Amino acid sequence: MTVAIDIGGTKIAGALVDGDGTMTATTRRPTPRAADGDTVFAAVAEVVAELAKSPLWPSAVRCGIGSAGPVDTARGTVSPVNIGAWRGYPVQARVEAELASHGVRIPTLLAGDGVAMTAAEHWLGAARGHANALCMVVSTGVGGGLVLNNRLHPGPTGNAGHIGHISVAFDGEPCACGGRGCVESLASGTAIARWALAQGWTPAGDATAAGAAAAAAAGDPVALAAFDRAGRALAAAIAATASLVETDIAVVGGGVAAAGDTLFGPIRAHLASYATLSFVKDLQVVPATLGTHAGLIGAAAAAMMLLPS
C-alpha cells in the first residue's frame, strides 16, 4: 500500500492506494484558514491519524505527498500560493515524523500538484500508454508536468513542466510571477473571466470562467473570443513543449477544462498553426479522465514512480 496525501487550498485529503489504483480509507479535512503554519499542519496530522486506523496501515511501504505549489522537493518544503501560512514550510519532514508516530517508518516523496496529476494520468488516465506526455491543469492558475521516456520528470526542485509560466506573448501583460505574457496570464480561469469582462461581457450572475463558458456555449461573442484567446495561448505553449522534448500527447484537466469543446475546440484549431514540424504535427490534445481523484492517485503514483522499490 502507498499512503497518499493531497494538500490544496480548500481541502487536505488522504487515502491508502494499492497497486492497481484502488483507494481505501479515504478521508479529508478542510484546509484551516490560519496564520500559523503548524495550525494548518494539524489538519494533515488528523488525516494521517485517520488513515492509521485502517487495518491495512501496517502494509504501507511508501508515502506520496501532492501539494499545491510552489514546491521545493530538494528541500521538502512548500509555499502554496493559496495557503498563506506556509512559506518554505517543511511539510515532508513533518509528515515523515507523523507517520513514524503512528508506527510506520517509510520513504516519503513530495510532488507538486501538477506533477502528481501527470503521474496519475500516465498511470491510469488519458496519458496511459504514451511514453512522452505533457499533462496540465487549467484552473485558477495553469500548472503541469512531464513524462519523458516513460519516466516522470519533476526536475531538480519538482517544478519541471510548469507550462503556465512559459511566455507566449513577449509584449504581453505582466504576470503575477514577475514575467510577461505567460500562459497563465492569458488562459487561466481568472484571466478568461477578467478579459471577457474588460471586453464588455455582461455575465448573467456568474462572473467566473464557468459563467463565461456557459455564455460561450450559448453563443455570446465576447465569451467565445475569451476562450479562443485562451485556447490559442495554450496551443502555442503545448506546441512549444512538444517541439522541445517531443511529447506526443497533451492531457488537459482542471476546472476550466470542464468547458469541454468550448476550450478544446480553440486549442485544437490553433494547434495546427503552431505544431507544424513533422515530429509534432500529429500531437494529440485530450481531456484528463481522473477528475477529482487525480490528486490522491497522483500522489501515490509519483511515489511509486520516483521512490526506490
Short mmCIF file of C-alpha atoms in Angstrom, two decimals:
data_model
loop_
_atom_site.label_atom_id
_atom_site.label_comp_id
_atom_site.label_asym_id
_atom_site.label_seq_id
_atom_site.Cartn_x
_atom_site.Cartn_y
_atom_site.Cartn_z
CA MET A 1 0.00 0.00 0.00
CA THR A 2 1.00 3.61 -0.59
CA VAL A 3 -0.06 6.38 1.78
CA ALA A 4 -1.32 9.27 -0.36
CA ILE A 5 -1.83 12.82 0.91
CA ASP A 6 -3.23 15.60 -1.26
CA ILE A 7 -2.84 19.16 0.03
CA GLY A 8 -4.77 22.02 -1.52
CA GLY A 9 -6.09 25.43 -0.64
CA THR A 10 -9.56 24.18 0.31
CA LYS A 11 -9.03 20.59 1.46
CA ILE A 12 -6.44 18.14 2.72
CA ALA A 13 -7.22 14.55 1.71
CA GLY A 14 -5.68 11.18 2.37
CA ALA A 15 -6.06 7.58 1.24
CA LEU A 16 -4.34 4.23 1.12
CA VAL A 17 -3.75 3.28 -2.50
CA ASP A 18 -2.95 -0.25 -3.66
CA GLY A 19 -1.01 -1.39 -6.70
CA ASP A 20 -3.92 -1.14 -9.13
CA GLY A 21 -5.02 2.33 -8.01
CA THR A 22 -7.85 1.28 -5.72
CA MET A 23 -8.26 3.77 -2.86
CA THR A 24 -9.34 2.75 0.62
CA ALA A 25 -9.72 4.52 3.97
CA THR A 26 -10.25 7.81 2.16
CA THR A 27 -10.55 10.83 4.44
CA ARG A 28 -10.41 14.61 4.19
CA ARG A 29 -10.35 17.78 6.25
CA PRO A 30 -10.92 21.41 5.25
CA THR A 31 -7.68 23.37 4.96
CA PRO A 32 -7.57 25.65 8.02
CA ARG A 33 -7.64 29.38 7.40
CA ALA A 34 -4.95 30.13 9.92
CA ALA A 35 -1.97 32.46 10.15
CA ASP A 36 0.12 29.83 11.91
CA GLY A 37 1.74 27.09 9.82
CA ASP A 38 1.51 24.42 12.47
CA THR A 39 -2.22 25.03 12.84
CA VAL A 40 -2.61 24.23 9.15
CA PHE A 41 -0.45 21.15 9.54
CA ALA A 42 -2.70 19.91 12.35
CA ALA A 43 -5.26 19.03 9.66
CA VAL A 44 -2.63 16.94 7.86
CA ALA A 45 -1.87 15.19 11.15
CA GLU A 46 -5.58 14.42 11.59
CA VAL A 47 -5.69 12.87 8.11
CA VAL A 48 -2.67 10.67 8.90
CA ALA A 49 -4.20 9.62 12.23
CA GLU A 50 -7.44 8.65 10.48
CA LEU A 51 -5.56 6.56 7.90
CA ALA A 52 -3.61 4.86 10.68
CA LYS A 53 -6.87 3.37 12.00
CA SER A 54 -7.18 1.21 8.87
CA PRO A 55 -6.28 -2.48 9.23
CA LEU A 56 -4.22 -2.00 6.04
CA TRP A 57 -1.99 0.63 7.64
CA PRO A 58 0.82 -1.79 8.61
CA SER A 59 1.18 -2.79 4.93
CA ALA A 60 2.14 0.75 3.86
CA VAL A 61 5.58 0.79 2.22
CA ARG A 62 5.83 4.39 0.91
CA CYS A 63 4.12 7.76 1.13
CA GLY A 64 3.40 10.30 -1.58
CA ILE A 65 2.51 13.91 -0.78
CA GLY A 66 1.00 16.04 -3.52
CA SER A 67 0.81 19.75 -2.73
CA ALA A 68 -0.24 22.98 -4.29
CA GLY A 69 2.86 24.96 -5.20
CA PRO A 70 5.35 26.37 -5.45
CA VAL A 71 7.21 23.38 -4.03
CA ASP A 72 10.88 22.69 -3.46
CA THR A 73 11.25 18.94 -3.46
CA ALA A 74 15.01 19.17 -2.95
CA ARG A 75 14.34 20.71 0.46
CA GLY A 76 10.99 19.07 1.13
CA THR A 77 9.28 22.44 1.54
CA VAL A 78 6.16 24.07 0.14
CA SER A 79 4.97 27.66 -0.24
CA PRO A 80 1.47 27.30 -1.69
CA VAL A 81 0.00 30.49 -3.10
CA ASN A 82 -3.36 29.61 -1.55
CA ILE A 83 -2.02 28.62 1.91
CA GLY A 84 -0.54 31.85 3.19
CA ALA A 85 0.67 30.37 6.48
CA TRP A 86 3.08 28.06 4.67
CA ARG A 87 6.17 29.74 3.27
CA GLY A 88 9.08 27.34 2.98
CA TYR A 89 7.15 25.02 5.28
CA PRO A 90 8.95 21.68 5.88
CA VAL A 91 5.93 19.55 5.09
CA GLN A 92 7.85 16.43 4.03
CA ALA A 93 9.80 16.17 7.29
CA ARG A 94 6.66 16.88 9.31
CA VAL A 95 4.72 14.16 7.50
CA GLU A 96 7.57 11.67 7.98
CA ALA A 97 7.53 12.38 11.71
CA GLU A 98 3.76 11.97 11.82
CA LEU A 99 3.94 8.63 10.01
CA ALA A 100 6.60 7.44 12.45
CA SER A 101 4.46 8.46 15.41
CA HIS A 102 1.84 6.03 14.08
CA GLY A 103 4.29 3.19 13.74
CA VAL A 104 5.44 3.32 10.11
CA ARG A 105 8.87 4.50 9.02
CA ILE A 106 8.65 4.56 5.24
CA PRO A 107 10.24 6.56 2.40
CA THR A 108 8.30 9.72 1.57
CA LEU A 109 8.11 11.75 -1.63
CA LEU A 110 6.89 15.31 -2.14
CA ALA A 111 5.45 16.34 -5.52
CA GLY A 112 3.76 19.46 -6.81
CA ASP A 113 0.12 19.03 -7.73
CA GLY A 114 0.83 19.38 -11.47
CA VAL A 115 3.45 16.61 -11.32
CA ALA A 116 1.08 14.46 -9.24
CA MET A 117 -1.71 14.93 -11.77
CA THR A 118 0.73 13.95 -14.52
CA ALA A 119 1.73 10.77 -12.69
CA ALA A 120 -1.94 9.88 -12.22
CA GLU A 121 -2.94 10.41 -15.85
CA HIS A 122 0.08 8.46 -17.08
CA TRP A 123 -0.61 5.57 -14.73
CA LEU A 124 -4.37 5.20 -15.07
CA GLY A 125 -5.71 8.06 -17.18
CA ALA A 126 -5.61 9.67 -20.59
CA ALA A 127 -1.81 9.53 -20.99
CA ARG A 128 -1.61 5.81 -20.27
CA GLY A 129 0.49 4.05 -22.90
CA HIS A 130 2.24 7.23 -24.01
CA ALA A 131 5.98 7.30 -23.32
CA ASN A 132 6.23 11.10 -23.68
CA ALA A 133 3.40 13.26 -22.39
CA LEU A 134 2.58 16.72 -21.15
CA CYS A 135 -0.24 16.88 -18.62
CA MET A 136 -1.63 20.19 -17.43
CA VAL A 137 -4.15 21.70 -15.06
CA VAL A 138 -6.06 24.76 -16.25
CA SER A 139 -7.86 26.27 -13.28
CA THR A 140 -7.29 29.37 -11.14
CA GLY A 141 -3.72 29.03 -12.39
CA VAL A 142 -2.09 26.87 -15.05
CA GLY A 143 0.28 24.09 -13.99
CA GLY A 144 1.59 20.87 -15.42
CA GLY A 145 4.14 18.11 -15.56
CA LEU A 146 6.07 15.89 -17.94
CA VAL A 147 6.59 12.21 -18.59
CA LEU A 148 9.67 11.55 -20.75
CA ASN A 149 10.64 8.05 -21.87
CA ASN A 150 8.01 6.62 -19.52
CA ARG A 151 9.59 8.35 -16.53
CA LEU A 152 8.10 11.15 -14.52
CA HIS A 153 10.35 14.19 -14.93
CA PRO A 154 9.87 16.56 -11.96
CA GLY A 155 13.21 18.36 -12.32
CA PRO A 156 15.65 19.30 -9.53
CA THR A 157 13.11 21.22 -7.43
CA GLY A 158 9.96 19.42 -8.60
CA ASN A 159 8.72 22.19 -10.90
CA ALA A 160 9.61 20.90 -14.38
CA GLY A 161 6.68 21.09 -16.78
CA HIS A 162 5.21 24.23 -15.18
CA ILE A 163 3.73 25.27 -18.51
CA GLY A 164 1.74 28.15 -17.03
CA HIS A 165 4.84 30.29 -16.95
CA ILE A 166 6.01 29.78 -20.50
CA SER A 167 5.79 33.18 -22.18
CA VAL A 168 3.69 33.09 -25.35
CA ALA A 169 3.37 36.88 -25.78
CA PHE A 170 6.71 38.66 -25.43
CA ASP A 171 4.99 42.05 -25.22
CA GLY A 172 2.03 40.74 -23.21
CA GLU A 173 0.75 41.93 -19.88
CA PRO A 174 2.77 41.35 -16.69
CA CYS A 175 2.17 38.04 -14.93
CA ALA A 176 1.92 37.58 -11.17
CA CYS A 177 5.15 35.55 -11.34
CA GLY A 178 7.07 38.63 -12.48
CA GLY A 179 7.30 37.56 -16.10
CA ARG A 180 5.36 38.87 -19.07
CA GLY A 181 2.90 37.24 -21.43
CA CYS A 182 2.76 33.94 -19.53
CA VAL A 183 0.21 31.30 -20.48
CA GLU A 184 -1.36 31.66 -17.03
CA SER A 185 -1.96 35.38 -17.58
CA LEU A 186 -3.92 34.54 -20.74
CA ALA A 187 -5.55 31.15 -20.20
CA SER A 188 -6.28 30.63 -16.50
CA GLY A 189 -9.89 30.75 -15.40
CA THR A 190 -9.19 34.07 -13.71
CA ALA A 191 -7.65 35.50 -16.89
CA ILE A 192 -10.51 34.32 -19.09
CA ALA A 193 -13.14 35.97 -16.90
CA ARG A 194 -11.09 39.15 -16.43
CA TRP A 195 -10.52 39.60 -20.17
CA ALA A 196 -14.15 38.89 -21.04
CA LEU A 197 -15.38 41.46 -18.51
CA ALA A 198 -12.90 44.04 -19.80
CA GLN A 199 -14.21 43.48 -23.33
CA GLY A 200 -17.80 44.17 -22.32
CA TRP A 201 -19.15 40.74 -21.40
CA THR A 202 -22.20 41.09 -19.18
CA PRO A 203 -22.48 37.96 -17.03
CA ALA A 204 -25.85 36.53 -16.10
CA GLY A 205 -24.98 36.26 -12.42
CA ASP A 206 -21.78 34.17 -12.60
CA ALA A 207 -18.79 36.35 -13.46
CA THR A 208 -16.27 33.49 -13.33
CA ALA A 209 -14.77 31.39 -16.12
CA ALA A 210 -17.60 28.90 -15.58
CA GLY A 211 -20.10 31.69 -16.30
CA ALA A 212 -18.10 32.70 -19.35
CA ALA A 213 -18.12 29.08 -20.55
CA ALA A 214 -21.90 28.93 -20.21
CA ALA A 215 -22.20 32.21 -22.10
CA ALA A 216 -19.87 30.95 -24.81
CA ALA A 217 -21.90 27.77 -25.17
CA ALA A 218 -24.95 30.00 -25.67
CA GLY A 219 -23.15 31.91 -28.43
CA ASP A 220 -22.02 35.06 -26.62
CA PRO A 221 -19.36 36.51 -28.95
CA VAL A 222 -17.21 38.08 -26.22
CA ALA A 223 -17.16 34.88 -24.16
CA LEU A 224 -16.32 32.90 -27.28
CA ALA A 225 -13.46 35.29 -28.02
CA ALA A 226 -12.16 34.90 -24.46
CA PHE A 227 -11.96 31.13 -24.82
CA ASP A 228 -10.46 31.43 -28.29
CA ARG A 229 -7.73 33.68 -26.85
CA ALA A 230 -7.08 31.20 -24.03
CA GLY A 231 -7.07 28.27 -26.43
CA ARG A 232 -4.54 29.99 -28.66
CA ALA A 233 -2.20 30.63 -25.73
CA LEU A 234 -2.47 27.02 -24.61
CA ALA A 235 -1.91 25.74 -28.16
CA ALA A 236 1.24 27.82 -28.53
CA ALA A 237 2.65 26.52 -25.23
CA ILE A 238 1.69 22.90 -25.95
CA ALA A 239 3.37 23.08 -29.37
CA ALA A 240 6.49 24.71 -27.90
CA THR A 241 6.77 21.99 -25.28
CA ALA A 242 6.30 19.24 -27.86
CA SER A 243 8.92 20.80 -30.11
CA LEU A 244 11.38 20.96 -27.22
CA VAL A 245 11.01 17.46 -25.75
CA GLU A 246 8.93 15.56 -28.35
CA THR A 247 5.79 14.82 -26.37
CA ASP A 248 3.06 13.24 -28.49
CA ILE A 249 0.05 13.94 -26.26
CA ALA A 250 -1.17 16.81 -24.11
CA VAL A 251 -3.70 15.97 -21.41
CA VAL A 252 -5.67 18.93 -20.12
CA GLY A 253 -7.57 18.86 -16.83
CA GLY A 254 -8.74 21.32 -14.20
CA GLY A 255 -11.88 23.35 -13.72
CA VAL A 256 -11.57 25.32 -16.96
CA ALA A 257 -11.25 22.09 -18.96
CA ALA A 258 -14.80 21.27 -17.81
CA ALA A 259 -15.89 23.72 -20.54
CA GLY A 260 -15.29 20.88 -22.98
CA ASP A 261 -15.27 21.82 -26.65
CA THR A 262 -15.58 25.49 -25.73
CA LEU A 263 -11.91 25.21 -24.69
CA PHE A 264 -10.70 22.18 -26.62
CA GLY A 265 -12.07 23.39 -29.95
CA PRO A 266 -9.89 26.54 -29.99
CA ILE A 267 -6.85 24.66 -28.67
CA ARG A 268 -7.03 22.10 -31.47
CA ALA A 269 -7.84 24.69 -34.13
CA HIS A 270 -4.88 26.89 -33.19
CA LEU A 271 -2.53 23.96 -32.64
CA ALA A 272 -2.36 23.42 -36.39
CA SER A 273 -0.72 26.85 -36.71
CA TYR A 274 1.97 26.10 -34.12
CA ALA A 275 2.68 22.35 -34.25
CA THR A 276 3.87 22.27 -37.85
CA LEU A 277 7.11 20.28 -37.76
CA SER A 278 6.93 16.65 -38.86
CA PHE A 279 7.63 15.27 -35.38
CA VAL A 280 4.86 17.27 -33.66
CA LYS A 281 2.15 17.65 -36.29
CA ASP A 282 0.28 14.56 -35.03
CA LEU A 283 0.24 15.83 -31.44
CA GLN A 284 -2.99 14.92 -29.63
CA VAL A 285 -4.82 17.14 -27.15
CA VAL A 286 -7.28 15.26 -24.93
CA PRO A 287 -9.21 15.83 -21.68
CA ALA A 288 -7.96 14.39 -18.42
CA THR A 289 -10.04 11.46 -17.20
CA LEU A 290 -9.38 11.07 -13.46
CA GLY A 291 -11.07 14.26 -12.26
CA THR A 292 -11.15 14.79 -8.51
CA HIS A 293 -9.30 11.53 -7.87
CA ALA A 294 -6.17 12.72 -9.69
CA GLY A 295 -4.66 14.36 -6.59
CA LEU A 296 -4.61 11.28 -4.37
CA ILE A 297 -3.92 8.79 -7.15
CA GLY A 298 -1.21 11.11 -8.42
CA ALA A 299 0.49 11.44 -5.03
CA ALA A 300 0.61 7.64 -4.84
CA ALA A 301 1.70 7.26 -8.48
CA ALA A 302 4.52 9.79 -8.12
CA ALA A 303 5.81 7.93 -5.06
CA MET A 304 5.65 4.61 -6.89
CA MET A 305 7.43 6.06 -9.94
CA LEU A 306 10.17 8.00 -8.17
CA LEU A 307 10.94 6.17 -4.91
CA PRO A 308 13.13 3.05 -4.93
CA SER A 309 11.01 -0.09 -4.97
#
